[in-house]
Coordinates of C-alpha atoms in Angstrom, one line a residue:
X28 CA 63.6 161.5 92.2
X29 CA 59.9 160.2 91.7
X30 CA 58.3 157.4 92.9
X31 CA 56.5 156.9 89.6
X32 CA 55.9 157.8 86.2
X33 CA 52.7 158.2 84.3
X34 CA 53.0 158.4 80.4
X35 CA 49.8 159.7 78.9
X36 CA 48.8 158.5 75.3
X37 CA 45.8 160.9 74.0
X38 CA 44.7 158.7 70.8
X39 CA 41.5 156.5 70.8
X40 CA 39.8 155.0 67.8
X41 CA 36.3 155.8 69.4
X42 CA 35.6 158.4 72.1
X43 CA 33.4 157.0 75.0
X44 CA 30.1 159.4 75.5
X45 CA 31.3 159.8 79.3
X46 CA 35.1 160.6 79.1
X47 CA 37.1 163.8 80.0
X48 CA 40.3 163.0 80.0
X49 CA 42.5 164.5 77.4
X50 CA 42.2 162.4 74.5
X51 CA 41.7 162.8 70.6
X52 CA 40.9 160.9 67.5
X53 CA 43.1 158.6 66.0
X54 CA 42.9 159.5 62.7
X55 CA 45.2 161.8 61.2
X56 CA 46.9 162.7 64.2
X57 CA 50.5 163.2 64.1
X58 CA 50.9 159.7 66.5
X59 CA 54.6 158.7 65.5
X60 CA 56.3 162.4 65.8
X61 CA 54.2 162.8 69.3
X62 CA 55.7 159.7 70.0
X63 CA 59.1 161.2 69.3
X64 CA 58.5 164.1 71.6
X65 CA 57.6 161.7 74.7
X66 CA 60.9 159.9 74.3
X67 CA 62.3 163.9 74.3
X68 CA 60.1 164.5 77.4
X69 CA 61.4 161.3 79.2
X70 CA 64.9 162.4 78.4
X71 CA 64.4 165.7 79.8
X72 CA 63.2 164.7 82.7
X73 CA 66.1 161.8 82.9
X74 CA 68.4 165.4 82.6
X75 CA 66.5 167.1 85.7
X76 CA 67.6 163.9 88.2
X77 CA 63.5 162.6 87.9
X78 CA 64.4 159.0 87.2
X79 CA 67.9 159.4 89.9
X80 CA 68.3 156.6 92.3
X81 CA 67.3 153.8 90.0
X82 CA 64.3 154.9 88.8
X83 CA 61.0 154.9 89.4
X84 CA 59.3 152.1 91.7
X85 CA 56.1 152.0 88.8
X86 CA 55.6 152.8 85.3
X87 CA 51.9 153.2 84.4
X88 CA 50.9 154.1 80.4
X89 CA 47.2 155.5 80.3
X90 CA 45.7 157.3 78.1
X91 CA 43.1 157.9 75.7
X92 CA 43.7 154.3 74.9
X93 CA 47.4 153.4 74.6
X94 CA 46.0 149.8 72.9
X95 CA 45.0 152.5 69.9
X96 CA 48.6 152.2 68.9
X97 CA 49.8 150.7 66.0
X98 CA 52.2 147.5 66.8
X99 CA 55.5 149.3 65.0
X100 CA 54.3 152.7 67.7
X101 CA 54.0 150.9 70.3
X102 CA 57.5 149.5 70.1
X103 CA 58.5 152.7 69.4
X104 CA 57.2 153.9 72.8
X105 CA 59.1 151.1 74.5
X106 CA 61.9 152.0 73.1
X107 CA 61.9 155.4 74.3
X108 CA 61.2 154.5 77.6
X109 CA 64.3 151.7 77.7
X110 CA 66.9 154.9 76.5
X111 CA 65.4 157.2 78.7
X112 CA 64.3 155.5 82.5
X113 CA 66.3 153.4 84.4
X114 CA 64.5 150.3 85.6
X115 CA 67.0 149.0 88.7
X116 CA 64.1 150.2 91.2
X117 CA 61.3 148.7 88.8
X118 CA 58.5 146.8 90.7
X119 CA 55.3 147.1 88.7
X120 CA 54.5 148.1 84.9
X121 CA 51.0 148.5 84.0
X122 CA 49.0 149.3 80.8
X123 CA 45.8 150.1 80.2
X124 CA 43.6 148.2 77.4
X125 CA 40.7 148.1 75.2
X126 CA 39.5 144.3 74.7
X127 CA 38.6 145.3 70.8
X128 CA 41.9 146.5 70.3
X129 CA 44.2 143.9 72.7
X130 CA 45.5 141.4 70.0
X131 CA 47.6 138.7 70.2
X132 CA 50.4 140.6 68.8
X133 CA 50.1 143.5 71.4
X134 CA 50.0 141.7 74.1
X135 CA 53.2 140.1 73.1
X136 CA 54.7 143.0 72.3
X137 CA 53.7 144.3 75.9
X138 CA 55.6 141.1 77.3
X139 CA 58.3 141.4 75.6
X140 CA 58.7 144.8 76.4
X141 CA 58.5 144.4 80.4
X142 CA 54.6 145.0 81.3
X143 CA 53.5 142.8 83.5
X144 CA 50.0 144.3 84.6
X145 CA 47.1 144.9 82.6
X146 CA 43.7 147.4 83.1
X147 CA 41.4 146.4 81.0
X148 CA 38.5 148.7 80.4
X149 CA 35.5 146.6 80.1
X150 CA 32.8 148.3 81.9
X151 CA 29.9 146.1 81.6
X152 CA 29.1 142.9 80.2
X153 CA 25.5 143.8 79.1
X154 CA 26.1 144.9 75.0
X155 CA 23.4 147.7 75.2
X156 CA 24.8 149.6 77.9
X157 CA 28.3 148.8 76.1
X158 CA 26.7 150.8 73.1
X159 CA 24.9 153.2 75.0
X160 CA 28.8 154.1 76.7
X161 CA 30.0 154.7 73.4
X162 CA 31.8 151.6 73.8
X163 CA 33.1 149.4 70.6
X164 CA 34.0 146.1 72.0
X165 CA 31.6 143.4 73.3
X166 CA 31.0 140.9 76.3
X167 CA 32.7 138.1 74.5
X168 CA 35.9 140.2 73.3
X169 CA 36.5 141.1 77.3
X170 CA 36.5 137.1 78.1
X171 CA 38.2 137.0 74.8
X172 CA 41.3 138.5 75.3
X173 CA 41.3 138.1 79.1
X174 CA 42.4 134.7 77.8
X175 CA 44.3 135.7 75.2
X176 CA 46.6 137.5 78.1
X177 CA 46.8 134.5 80.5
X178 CA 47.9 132.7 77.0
X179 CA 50.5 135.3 76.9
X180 CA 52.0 135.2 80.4
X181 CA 49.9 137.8 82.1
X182 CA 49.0 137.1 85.5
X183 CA 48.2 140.4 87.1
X184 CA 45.1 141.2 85.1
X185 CA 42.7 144.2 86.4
X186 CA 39.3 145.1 85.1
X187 CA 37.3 148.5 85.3
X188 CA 33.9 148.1 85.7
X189 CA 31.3 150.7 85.7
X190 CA 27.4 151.4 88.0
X191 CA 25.1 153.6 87.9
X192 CA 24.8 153.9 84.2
X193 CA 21.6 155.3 82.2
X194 CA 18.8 152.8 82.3
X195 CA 21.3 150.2 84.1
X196 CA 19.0 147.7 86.3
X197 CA 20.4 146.0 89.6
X198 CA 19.7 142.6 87.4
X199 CA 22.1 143.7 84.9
X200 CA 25.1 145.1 87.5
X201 CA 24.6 142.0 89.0
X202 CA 24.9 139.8 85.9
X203 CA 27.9 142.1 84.9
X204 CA 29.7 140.6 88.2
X205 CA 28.8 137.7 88.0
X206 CA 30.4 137.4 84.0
X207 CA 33.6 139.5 85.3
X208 CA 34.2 137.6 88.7
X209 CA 33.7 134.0 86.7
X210 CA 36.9 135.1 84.9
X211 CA 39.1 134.7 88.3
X212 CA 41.3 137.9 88.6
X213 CA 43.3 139.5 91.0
X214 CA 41.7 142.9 91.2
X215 CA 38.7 144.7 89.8
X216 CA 38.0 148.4 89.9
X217 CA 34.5 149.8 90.0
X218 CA 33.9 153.3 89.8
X219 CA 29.9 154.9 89.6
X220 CA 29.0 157.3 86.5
X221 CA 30.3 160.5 87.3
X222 CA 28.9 163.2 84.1
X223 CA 31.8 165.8 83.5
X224 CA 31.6 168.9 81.9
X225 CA 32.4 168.8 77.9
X226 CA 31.3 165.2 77.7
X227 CA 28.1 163.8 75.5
X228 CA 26.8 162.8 78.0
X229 CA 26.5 165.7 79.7
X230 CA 25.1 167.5 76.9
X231 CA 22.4 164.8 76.9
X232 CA 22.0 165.6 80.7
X233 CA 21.4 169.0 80.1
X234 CA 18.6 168.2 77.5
X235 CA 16.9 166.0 79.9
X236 CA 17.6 162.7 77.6
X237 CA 19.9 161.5 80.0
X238 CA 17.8 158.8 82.3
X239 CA 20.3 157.8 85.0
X240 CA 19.3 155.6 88.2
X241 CA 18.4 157.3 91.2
X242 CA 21.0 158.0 94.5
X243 CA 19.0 154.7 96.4
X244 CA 19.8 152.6 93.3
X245 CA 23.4 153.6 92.9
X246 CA 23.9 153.2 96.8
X247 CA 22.5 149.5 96.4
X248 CA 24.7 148.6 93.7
X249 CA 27.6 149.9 95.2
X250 CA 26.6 148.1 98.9
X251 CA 25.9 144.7 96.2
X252 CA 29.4 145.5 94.9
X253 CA 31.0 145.1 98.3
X254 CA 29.4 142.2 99.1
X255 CA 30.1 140.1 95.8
X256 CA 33.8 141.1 96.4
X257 CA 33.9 139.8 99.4
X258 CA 32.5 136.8 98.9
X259 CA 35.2 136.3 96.5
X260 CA 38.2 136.8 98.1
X261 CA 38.6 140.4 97.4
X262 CA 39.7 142.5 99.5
X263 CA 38.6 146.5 99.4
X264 CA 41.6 148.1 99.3
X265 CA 40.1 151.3 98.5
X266 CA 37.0 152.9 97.7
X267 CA 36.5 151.7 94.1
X268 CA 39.3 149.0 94.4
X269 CA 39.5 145.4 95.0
X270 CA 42.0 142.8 94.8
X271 CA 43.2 139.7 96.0
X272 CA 46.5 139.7 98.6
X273 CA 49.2 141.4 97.2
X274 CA 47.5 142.4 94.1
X275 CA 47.2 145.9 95.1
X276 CA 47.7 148.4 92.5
X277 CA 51.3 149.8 93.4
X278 CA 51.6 152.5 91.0
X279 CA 47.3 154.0 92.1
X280 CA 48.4 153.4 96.0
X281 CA 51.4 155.8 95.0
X282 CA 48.5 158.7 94.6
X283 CA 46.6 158.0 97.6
X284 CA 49.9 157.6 99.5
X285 CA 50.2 161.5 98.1
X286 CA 53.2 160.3 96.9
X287 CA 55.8 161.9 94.3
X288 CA 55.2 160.7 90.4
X289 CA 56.6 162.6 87.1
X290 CA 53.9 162.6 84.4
X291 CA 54.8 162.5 80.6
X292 CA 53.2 163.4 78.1
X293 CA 50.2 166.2 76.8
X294 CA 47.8 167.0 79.7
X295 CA 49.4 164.2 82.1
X296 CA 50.3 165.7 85.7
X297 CA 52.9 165.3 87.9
X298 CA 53.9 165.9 91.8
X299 CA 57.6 166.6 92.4
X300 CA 59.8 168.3 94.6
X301 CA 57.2 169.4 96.2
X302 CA 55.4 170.8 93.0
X303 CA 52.1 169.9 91.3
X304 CA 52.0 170.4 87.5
X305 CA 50.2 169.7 84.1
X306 CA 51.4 169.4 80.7
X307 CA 49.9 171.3 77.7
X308 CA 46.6 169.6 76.9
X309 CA 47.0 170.2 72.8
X310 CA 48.8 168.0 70.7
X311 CA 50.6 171.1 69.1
X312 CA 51.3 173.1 71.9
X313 CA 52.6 170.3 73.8
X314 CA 54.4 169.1 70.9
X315 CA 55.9 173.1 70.1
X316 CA 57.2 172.9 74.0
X317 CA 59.0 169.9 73.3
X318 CA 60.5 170.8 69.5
X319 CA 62.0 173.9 71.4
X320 CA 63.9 171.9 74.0
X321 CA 62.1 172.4 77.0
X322 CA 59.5 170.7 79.1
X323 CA 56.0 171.2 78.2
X324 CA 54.9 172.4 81.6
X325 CA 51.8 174.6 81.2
X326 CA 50.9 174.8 85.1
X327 CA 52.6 175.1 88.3
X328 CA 51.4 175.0 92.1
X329 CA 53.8 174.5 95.0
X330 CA 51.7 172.7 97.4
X331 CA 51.9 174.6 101.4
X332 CA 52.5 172.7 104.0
X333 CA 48.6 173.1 105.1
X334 CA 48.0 171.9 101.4
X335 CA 50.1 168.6 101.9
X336 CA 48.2 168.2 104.8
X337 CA 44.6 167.7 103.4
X338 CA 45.8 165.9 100.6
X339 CA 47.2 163.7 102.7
X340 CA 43.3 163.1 104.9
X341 CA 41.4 163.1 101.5
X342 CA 43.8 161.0 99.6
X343 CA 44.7 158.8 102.3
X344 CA 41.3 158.1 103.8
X345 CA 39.9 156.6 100.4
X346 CA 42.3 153.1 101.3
X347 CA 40.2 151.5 103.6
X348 CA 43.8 151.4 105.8
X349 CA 42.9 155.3 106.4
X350 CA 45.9 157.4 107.5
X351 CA 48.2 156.3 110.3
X352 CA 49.3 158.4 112.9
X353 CA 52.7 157.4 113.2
X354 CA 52.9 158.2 109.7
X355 CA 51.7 161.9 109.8
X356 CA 53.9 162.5 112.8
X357 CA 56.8 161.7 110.7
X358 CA 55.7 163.3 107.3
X359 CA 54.8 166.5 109.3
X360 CA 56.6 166.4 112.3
X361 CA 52.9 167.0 113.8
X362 CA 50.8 164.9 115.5
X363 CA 47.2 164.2 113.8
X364 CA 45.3 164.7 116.5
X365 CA 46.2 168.5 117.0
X366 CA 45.8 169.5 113.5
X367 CA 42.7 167.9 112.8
X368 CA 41.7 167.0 116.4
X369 CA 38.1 168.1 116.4
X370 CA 37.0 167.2 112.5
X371 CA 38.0 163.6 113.7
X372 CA 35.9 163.8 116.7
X373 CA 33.0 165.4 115.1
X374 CA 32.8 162.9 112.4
X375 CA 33.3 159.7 114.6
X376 CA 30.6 161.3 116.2
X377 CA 28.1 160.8 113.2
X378 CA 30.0 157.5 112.7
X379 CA 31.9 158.3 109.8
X380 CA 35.2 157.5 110.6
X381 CA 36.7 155.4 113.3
X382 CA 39.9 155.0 115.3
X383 CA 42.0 152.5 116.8
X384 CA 44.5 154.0 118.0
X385 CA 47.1 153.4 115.3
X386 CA 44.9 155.4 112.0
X387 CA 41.9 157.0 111.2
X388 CA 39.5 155.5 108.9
X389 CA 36.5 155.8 107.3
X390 CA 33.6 153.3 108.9
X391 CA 31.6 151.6 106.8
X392 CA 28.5 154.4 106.8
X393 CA 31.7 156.8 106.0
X394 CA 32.5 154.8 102.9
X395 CA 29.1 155.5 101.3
X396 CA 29.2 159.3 102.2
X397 CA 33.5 159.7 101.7
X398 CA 32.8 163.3 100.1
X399 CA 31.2 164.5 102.6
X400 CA 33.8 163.5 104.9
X401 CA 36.4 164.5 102.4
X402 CA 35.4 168.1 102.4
X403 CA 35.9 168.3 106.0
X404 CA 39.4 168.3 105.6
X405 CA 40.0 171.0 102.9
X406 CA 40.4 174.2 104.3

């Protein structure tokens, strides 16, 4: 039994300069038959006792863009997941979104279909850093369909929002939060440019045409970041996460929880039974696993108990809850304090992290250096 599922859709109509996750053009793709296999993947794991119990407690479709689909595809998708997971346990089902490709017939069919939580991947409000992303929506299309989804039902609306972009001034972060907090929603996430490996942009890094903001500039945005939240009403949940009371994102908690979750679908991951995987990245060999009756599992890692361990610090120190101790105890049947006894004391002694009593958090300094801290926990 899992806690949650993620089911990954690899298709986007435009691929964003700074993206790595396992995605692919739409276009002549074989979309509907990979379709078909997830519904075989879902029922496979359905056969293995995944979804026992009732079910997982949230269902989260990421992607690529899952908004690339096709209306007929995506009710295809839903379809598959109805026959194959049980929804008795059922408590949050999320999508993410493009605003150029959220129409009023999507989002209907979203509705309809049980999804009650959008993450809508706006990024910024300025339209030449939207171009200079990659990006193929605009400012007005994000306020656009934001309305759009209210018009719809949707209540539990989330937007992504990106700092520390090339060229990106403090005016214009601050007139991007200033457009996305005007729109009144119940959580924001806001994550700093990170430039991966096998992205355009960091091809254009490695030519020196890349002209990003400096560490002191990204540390003020982020610190300006906090503050605007704040003084809305938002409370920061997690690093890069903010929401109003109870608008928490249940199925993301799961991961820093280091929670169990079955992922679906090519190049998604899981964490079950003890066992972190990944699915075949390419379409065809993820599709070939699938059309031969089995699951499409291309790596395997049973996580040590030492290993459960510092997941369990790095993971669970990024909610600004931290880790409890009465928690550990009973995960581990070991008490914090011995096993990481001294790395605490060390970094509360550079005022890093702090302690009650009851957890172990990071402090306010801690938050802007977390990695640091993180890496002190990895054997």
């Amino acid at each position: 039994m899992t806690d949650g599922l993620y089911i990954h859709i690899p298709f986007c109509h435009q691929i964003c300069f700074y993206c790595d996750f396992n995605k692919v053009f739409f276009k002549n793709q074989p979309v509907d038959e990979y379709i078909d296999c997830l519904g075989k993947e879902l029922m496979m794991m359905r056969g293995e006792g995944l979804f026992d119990h009732g079910g997982p407690l949230t269902i989260f479709i990421g992607g690529g863009t899952p908004t690339a689909l096709e209306d007929r595809q995506l009710e295809k998708l839903f379809g598959h997941i109805r026959s194959a997971v049980p929804m008795d346990r059922l408590i949050e089902f999320s999508t993410e979104a493009n605003p150029d490709e959220l129409t009023p017939d999507k989002l209907a069919i979203l509705w309809e279909n049980g999804v009650r939580r959008l993450s809508i991947g706006v990024q910024s409000f300025d339209a030449g850093l939207l171009e200079r992303l990659g990006r193929t929506h605009s400012p007005n299309d994000a306020e656009r369909v934001v309305r759009q989804a209210r018009e719809t039902g949707f209540e539990n609306i989330s937007l992504d929002l990106m700092y520390g972009l090339p060229e990106q001034t403090m005016n214009q972060w601050e007139d991007t939060l200033d457009r996305a907090l005007s729109l009144c929603l119940p959580h924001y996430s806001a994550y700093s440019l990170i430039v991966e490996p096998k992205t355009i942009f960091y091809n254009l890094m490695n030519k020196n045409m890349l002209p990003l903001p400096g560490e002191d500039l990204e540390a003020a945005m982020f610190e300006r970041l906090m503050e605007r939240m704040a003084q809305s009403g938002l409370q920061q949940y997690e690093i890069s996460n903010f929401a109003k009371v109870g608008h928490e994102s249940v199925h993301n908690k799961l991961y820093w929880q280091n929670r169990s979750y079955a992922g679906a679908g090519a190049g998604a991951h899981g964490y079950a039974g003890g066992i972190r995987y990944s699915n075949h990245g390419p379409l065809k060999k993820y599709m070939n696993a699938v059309g031969e009756g089995r699951r499409p599992v291309f790596e395997e890692h049973r996580v040590t108990a030492s290993e459960e361990m510092e997941e369990e610090m790095f993971l669970g120190l990024r909610m600004t809850e931290g880790v409890r101790f009465d928690k550990f105890r009973e995960r581990f049947g070991k008490e914090l304090d011995d096993v990481y006894g001294p790395q605490i004391r060390e970094l509360a002694g550079q005022e890093l992290l702090t302690s009650d009593g009851e957890s172990v958090r990071l402090t306010r300094k801690g938050i802007f250096l977390g990695n640091e801290v993180f890496q002190e926990f990895l054997g």
